[in-house]
Short mmCIF file of C-alpha atoms in Angstrom, two decimals:
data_model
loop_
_atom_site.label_atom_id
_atom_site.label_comp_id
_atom_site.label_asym_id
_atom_site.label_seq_id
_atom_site.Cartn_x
_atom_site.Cartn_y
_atom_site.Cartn_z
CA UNK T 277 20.94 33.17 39.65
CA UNK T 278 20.75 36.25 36.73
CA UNK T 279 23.31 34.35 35.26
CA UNK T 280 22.16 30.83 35.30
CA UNK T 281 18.94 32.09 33.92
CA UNK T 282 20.92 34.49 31.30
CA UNK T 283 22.54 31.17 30.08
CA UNK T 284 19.83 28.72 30.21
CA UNK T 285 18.04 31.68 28.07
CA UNK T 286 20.41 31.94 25.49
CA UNK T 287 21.01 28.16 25.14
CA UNK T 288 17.26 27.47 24.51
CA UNK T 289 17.43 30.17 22.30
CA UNK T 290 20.65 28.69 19.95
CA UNK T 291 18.62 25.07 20.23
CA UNK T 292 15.51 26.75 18.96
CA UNK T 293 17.72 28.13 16.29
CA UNK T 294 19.20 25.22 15.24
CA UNK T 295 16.37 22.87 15.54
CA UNK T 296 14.49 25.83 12.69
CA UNK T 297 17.86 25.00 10.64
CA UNK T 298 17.39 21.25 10.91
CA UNK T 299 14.14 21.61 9.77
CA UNK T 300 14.56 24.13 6.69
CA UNK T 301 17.50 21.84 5.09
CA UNK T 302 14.96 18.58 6.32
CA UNK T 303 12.78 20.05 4.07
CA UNK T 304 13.72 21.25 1.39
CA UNK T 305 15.87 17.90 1.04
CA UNK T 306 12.39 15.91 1.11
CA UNK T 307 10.81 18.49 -1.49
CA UNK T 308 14.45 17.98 -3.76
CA UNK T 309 13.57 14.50 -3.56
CA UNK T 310 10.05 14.61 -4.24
CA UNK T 311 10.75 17.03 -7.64
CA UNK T 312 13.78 14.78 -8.69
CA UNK T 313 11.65 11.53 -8.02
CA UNK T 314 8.59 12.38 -10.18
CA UNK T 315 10.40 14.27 -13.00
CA UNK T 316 11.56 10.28 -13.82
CA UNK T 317 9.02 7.96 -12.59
CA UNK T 318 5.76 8.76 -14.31
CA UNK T 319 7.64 8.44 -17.82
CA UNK T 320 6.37 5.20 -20.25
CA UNK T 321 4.15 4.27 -17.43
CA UNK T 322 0.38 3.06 -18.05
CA UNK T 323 -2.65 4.65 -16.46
CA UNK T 324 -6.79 4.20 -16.84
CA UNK T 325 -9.51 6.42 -15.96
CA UNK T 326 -11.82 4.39 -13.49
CA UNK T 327 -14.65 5.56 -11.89
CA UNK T 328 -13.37 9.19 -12.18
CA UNK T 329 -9.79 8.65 -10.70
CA UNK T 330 -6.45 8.11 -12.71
CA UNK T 331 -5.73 4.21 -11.61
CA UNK T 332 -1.65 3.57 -12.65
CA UNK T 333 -1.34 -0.31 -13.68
CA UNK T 334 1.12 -2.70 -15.04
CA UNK T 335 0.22 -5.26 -18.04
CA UNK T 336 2.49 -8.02 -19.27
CA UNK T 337 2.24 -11.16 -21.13
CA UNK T 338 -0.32 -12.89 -23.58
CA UNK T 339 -2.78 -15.70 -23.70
CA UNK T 340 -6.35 -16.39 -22.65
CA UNK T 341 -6.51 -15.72 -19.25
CA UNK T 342 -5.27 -13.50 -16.74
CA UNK T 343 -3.28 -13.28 -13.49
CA UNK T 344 -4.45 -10.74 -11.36
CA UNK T 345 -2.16 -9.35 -8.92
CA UNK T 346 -3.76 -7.52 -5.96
CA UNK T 347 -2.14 -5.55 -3.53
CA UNK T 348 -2.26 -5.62 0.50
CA UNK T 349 -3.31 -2.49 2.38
CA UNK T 350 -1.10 0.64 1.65
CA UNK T 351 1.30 -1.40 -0.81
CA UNK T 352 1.43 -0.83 -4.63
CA UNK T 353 2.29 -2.73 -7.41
CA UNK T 354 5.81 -2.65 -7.46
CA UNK T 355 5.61 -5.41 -4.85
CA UNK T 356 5.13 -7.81 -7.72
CA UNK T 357 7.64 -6.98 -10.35
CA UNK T 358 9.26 -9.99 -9.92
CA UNK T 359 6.96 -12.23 -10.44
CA UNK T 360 4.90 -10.88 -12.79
CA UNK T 361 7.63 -10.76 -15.18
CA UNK T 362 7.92 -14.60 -14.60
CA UNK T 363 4.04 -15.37 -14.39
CA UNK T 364 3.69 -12.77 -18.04
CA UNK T 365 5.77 -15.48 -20.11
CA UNK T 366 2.83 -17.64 -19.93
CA UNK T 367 -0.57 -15.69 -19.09
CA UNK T 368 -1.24 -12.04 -19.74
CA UNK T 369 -0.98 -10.50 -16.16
CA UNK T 370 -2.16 -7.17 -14.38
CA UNK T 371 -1.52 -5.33 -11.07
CA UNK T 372 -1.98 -2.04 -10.22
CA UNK T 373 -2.21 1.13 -7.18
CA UNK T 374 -5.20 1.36 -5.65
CA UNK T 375 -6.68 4.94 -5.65
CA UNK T 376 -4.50 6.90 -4.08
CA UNK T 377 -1.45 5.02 -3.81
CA UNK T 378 1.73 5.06 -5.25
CA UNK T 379 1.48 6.39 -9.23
CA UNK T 380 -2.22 6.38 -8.87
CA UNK T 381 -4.49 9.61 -7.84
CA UNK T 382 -6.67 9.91 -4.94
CA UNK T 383 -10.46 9.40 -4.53
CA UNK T 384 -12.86 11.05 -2.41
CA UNK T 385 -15.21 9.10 0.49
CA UNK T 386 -14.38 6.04 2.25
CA UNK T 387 -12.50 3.39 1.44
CA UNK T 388 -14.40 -0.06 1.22
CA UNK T 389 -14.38 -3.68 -0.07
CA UNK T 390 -17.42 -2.64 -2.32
CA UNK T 391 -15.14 0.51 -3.77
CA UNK T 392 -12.16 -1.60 -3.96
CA UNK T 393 -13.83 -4.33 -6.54
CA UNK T 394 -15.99 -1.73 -8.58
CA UNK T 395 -12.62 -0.35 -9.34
CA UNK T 396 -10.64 -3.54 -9.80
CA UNK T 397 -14.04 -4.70 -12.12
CA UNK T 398 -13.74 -1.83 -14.30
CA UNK T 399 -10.06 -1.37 -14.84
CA UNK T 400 -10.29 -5.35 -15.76
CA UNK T 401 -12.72 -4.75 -18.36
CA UNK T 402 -10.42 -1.11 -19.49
CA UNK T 403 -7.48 -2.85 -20.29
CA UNK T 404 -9.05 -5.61 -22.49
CA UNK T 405 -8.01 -8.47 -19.70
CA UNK T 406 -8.92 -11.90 -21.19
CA UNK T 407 -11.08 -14.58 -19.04
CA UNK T 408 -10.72 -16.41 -16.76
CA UNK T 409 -9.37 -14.37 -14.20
CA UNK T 410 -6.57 -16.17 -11.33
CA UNK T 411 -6.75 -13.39 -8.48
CA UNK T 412 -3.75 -12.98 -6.31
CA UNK T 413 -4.27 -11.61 -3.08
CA UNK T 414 -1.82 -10.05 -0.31
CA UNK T 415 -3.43 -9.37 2.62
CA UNK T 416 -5.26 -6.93 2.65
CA UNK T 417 -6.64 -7.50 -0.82
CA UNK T 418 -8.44 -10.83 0.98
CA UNK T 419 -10.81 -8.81 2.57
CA UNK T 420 -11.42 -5.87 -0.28
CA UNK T 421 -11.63 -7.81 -3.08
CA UNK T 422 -14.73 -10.28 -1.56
CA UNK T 423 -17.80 -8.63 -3.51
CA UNK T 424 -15.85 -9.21 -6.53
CA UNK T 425 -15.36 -12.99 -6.13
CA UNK T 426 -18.78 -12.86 -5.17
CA UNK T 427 -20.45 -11.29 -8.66
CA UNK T 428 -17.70 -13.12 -10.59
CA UNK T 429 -17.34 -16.32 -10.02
CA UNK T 430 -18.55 -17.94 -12.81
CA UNK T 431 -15.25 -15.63 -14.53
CA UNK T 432 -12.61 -16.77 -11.78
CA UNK T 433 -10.60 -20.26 -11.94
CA UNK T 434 -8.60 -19.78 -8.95
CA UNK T 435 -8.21 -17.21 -6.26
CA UNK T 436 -4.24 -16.70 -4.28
CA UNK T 437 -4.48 -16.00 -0.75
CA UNK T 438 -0.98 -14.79 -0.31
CA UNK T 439 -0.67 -13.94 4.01
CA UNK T 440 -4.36 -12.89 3.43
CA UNK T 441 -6.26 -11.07 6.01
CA UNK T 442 -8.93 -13.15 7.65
CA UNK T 443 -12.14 -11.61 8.23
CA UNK T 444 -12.35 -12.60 11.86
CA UNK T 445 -8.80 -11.84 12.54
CA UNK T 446 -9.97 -8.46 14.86
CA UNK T 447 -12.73 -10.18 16.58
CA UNK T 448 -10.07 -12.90 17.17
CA UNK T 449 -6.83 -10.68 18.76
CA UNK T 450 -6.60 -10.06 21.85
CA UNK T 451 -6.83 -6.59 23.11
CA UNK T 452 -3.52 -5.64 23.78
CA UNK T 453 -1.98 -7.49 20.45
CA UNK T 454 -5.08 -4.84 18.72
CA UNK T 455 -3.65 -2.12 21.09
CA UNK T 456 0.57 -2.81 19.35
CA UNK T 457 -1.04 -1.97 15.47
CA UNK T 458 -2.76 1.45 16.61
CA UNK T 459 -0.27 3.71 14.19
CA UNK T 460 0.67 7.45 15.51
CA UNK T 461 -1.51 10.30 14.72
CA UNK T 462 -1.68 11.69 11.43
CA UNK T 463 -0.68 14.74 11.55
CA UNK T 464 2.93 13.68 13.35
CA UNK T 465 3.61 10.93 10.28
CA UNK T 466 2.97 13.42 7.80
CA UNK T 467 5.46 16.12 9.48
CA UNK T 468 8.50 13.57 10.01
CA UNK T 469 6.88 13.08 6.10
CA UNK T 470 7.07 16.63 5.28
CA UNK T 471 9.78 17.38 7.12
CA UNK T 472 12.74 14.68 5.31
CA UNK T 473 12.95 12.26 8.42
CA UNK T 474 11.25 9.60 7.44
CA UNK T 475 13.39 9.68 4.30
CA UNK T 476 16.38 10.24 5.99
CA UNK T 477 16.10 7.34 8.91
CA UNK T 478 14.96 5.17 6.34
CA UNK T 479 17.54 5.07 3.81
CA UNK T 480 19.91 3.70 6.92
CA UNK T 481 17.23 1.28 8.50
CA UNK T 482 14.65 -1.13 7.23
CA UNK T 483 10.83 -0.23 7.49
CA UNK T 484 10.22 -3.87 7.49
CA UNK T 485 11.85 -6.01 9.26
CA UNK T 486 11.78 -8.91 6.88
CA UNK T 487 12.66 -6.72 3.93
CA UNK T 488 17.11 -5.27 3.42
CA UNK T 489 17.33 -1.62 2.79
CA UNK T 490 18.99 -2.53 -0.41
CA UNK T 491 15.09 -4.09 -1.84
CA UNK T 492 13.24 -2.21 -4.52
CA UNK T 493 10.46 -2.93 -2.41
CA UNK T 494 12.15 -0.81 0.53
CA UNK T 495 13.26 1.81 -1.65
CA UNK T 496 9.76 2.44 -3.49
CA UNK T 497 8.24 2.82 -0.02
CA UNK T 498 10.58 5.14 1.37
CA UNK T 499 11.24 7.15 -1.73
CA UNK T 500 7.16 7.45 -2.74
CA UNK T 501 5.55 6.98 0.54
CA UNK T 502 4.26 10.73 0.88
CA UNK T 503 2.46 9.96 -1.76
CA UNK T 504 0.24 6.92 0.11
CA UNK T 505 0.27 7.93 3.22
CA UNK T 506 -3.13 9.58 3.99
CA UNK T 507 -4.70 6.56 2.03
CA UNK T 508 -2.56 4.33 4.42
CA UNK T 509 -4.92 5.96 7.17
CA UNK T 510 -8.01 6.07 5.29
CA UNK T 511 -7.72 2.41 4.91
CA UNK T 512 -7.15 1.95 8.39
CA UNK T 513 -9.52 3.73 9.41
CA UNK T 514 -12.20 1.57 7.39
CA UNK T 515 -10.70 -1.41 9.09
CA UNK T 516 -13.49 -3.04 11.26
CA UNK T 517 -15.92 -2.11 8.86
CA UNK T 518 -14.27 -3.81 6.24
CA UNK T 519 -13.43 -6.75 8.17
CA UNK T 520 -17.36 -6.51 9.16
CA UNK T 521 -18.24 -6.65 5.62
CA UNK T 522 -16.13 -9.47 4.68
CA UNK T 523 -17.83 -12.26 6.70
CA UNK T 524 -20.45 -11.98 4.49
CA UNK T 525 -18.16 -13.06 1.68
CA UNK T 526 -17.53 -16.67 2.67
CA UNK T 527 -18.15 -19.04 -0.11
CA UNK T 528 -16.35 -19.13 -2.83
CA UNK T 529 -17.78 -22.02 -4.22
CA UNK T 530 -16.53 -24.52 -6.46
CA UNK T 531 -13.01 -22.23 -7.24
CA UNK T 532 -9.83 -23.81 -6.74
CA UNK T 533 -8.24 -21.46 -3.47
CA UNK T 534 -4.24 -21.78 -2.48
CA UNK T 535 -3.36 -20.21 0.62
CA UNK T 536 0.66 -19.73 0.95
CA UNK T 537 1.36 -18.50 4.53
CA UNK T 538 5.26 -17.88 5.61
CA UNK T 539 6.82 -18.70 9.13
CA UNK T 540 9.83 -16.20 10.48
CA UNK T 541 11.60 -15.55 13.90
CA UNK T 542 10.01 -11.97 13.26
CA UNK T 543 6.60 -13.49 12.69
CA UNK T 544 6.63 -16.23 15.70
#
């Protein structure tokens, strides 16, 4: 029995061991990454101080009006390279990181639809955007970006909802389906974070299903994601209330509205 226990010892103690190795090389892998990443990817890159907060954005294009692209909750602007460089050969266009995600630094207090348009409002008017404004929206950006619709109207020809967010979408799901989204604590996402897992299961496997491992898109998220996460939860954590707020929000008058919805195996 001295034995058994003398070897069961000694093997816990060679796991512990090697699990504190995984770790060390886990992490300083993820902080390598981290330095080597940002040494490159804040150069010739365009930023505005809003409301305090340096706000990173992307402007293309010229004309009279602008097409505004608006990200969905957690996402960033690299989402709409693509098409912005199409969209820019006929209308000056802008999108941009929210506070706090991607290029773009954090702000204090909660996150809220009234927060999200006072800072969309003044980096509009910051980088000289021409009127009339055509707002894209992922998500999201369907719910944050109401109060801004709301006191601009009269400056908006046409609103996007791109798979927007429907303010009674929570009061709609059903328990369990609201039960499937609740993410993992905090503290755990920012040690597999921390720690180089994330990186390292993601640069084998997709985050999204819909999206290859080869995509910018997947590669900016993996790569940069550190650097959004605890806005990720502080968005989620304004959810409801957000959501709440939104209903109020549910005329937009005479404005012409698209709304471009996509169908998947994934999805159905």
């Amino acid at each position: 029995m001295k034995k058994i226990i003398r070897f069961t010892s000694k093997g816990l103690k060679y796991i512990c061991i090697l699990i504190l190795i995984s770790l060390s090389i886990g992490v300083t892998y993820e902080q390598y990454s981290r330095w080597k990443l940002e040494a490159r990817v804040f150069k010739n890159k365009s930023f505005a101080h809003i409301l305090g907060t340096k706000i990173h954005y992307v402007k293309k294009g010229e004309g009279n009006k602008t097409v505004v692209f608006v990200s969905g909750m957690g996402s960033n602007s690299t989402i709409w390279e693509k098409i912005q460089d199409k969209v820019s050969e006929k209308a000056v266009t802008l999108s941009y990181d929210r506070s706090g995600l991607f290029l773009s630094n954090k702000r204090t207090g909660a996150i809220t639809n009234s927060s999200v348009s006072r800072e969309l409002e003044e980096l509009l008017e910051k980088t000289n955007c021409p009127k009339p404004y055509i707002l894209v929206l992922h998500s999201m950006a369907g719910i944050y970006v109401r109060p801004f619709i709301e006191e601009h109207k009269n400056d908006i020809s046409g609103i996007m909802f791109m798979e927007s967010a429907h303010p009674l979408q929570l009061k709609k799901s059903s328990k369990a389906f609201l039960e499937s989204l609740k993410p993992p604590p905090l503290w755990l996402v920012k040690f597999i974070t921390f720690s180089g897992i994330y990186r390292t299961v993601f640069s084998f496997n997709r985050i999204n299903p819909e999206i290859p491992v080869t995509s910018a898109i997947h590669n900016n998220e993996r790569d940069f994601f550190y650097r959004s996460v605890e806005t990720l939860f502080k968005e989620l954590k304004s959810d409801t209330a957000n959501f709440n707020d939104a209903i109020k929000y549910s005329d937009f008058g005479n404005i012409p509205l698209t709304v471009i919805s996509g169908t998947s195996n994934i999805r159905t």
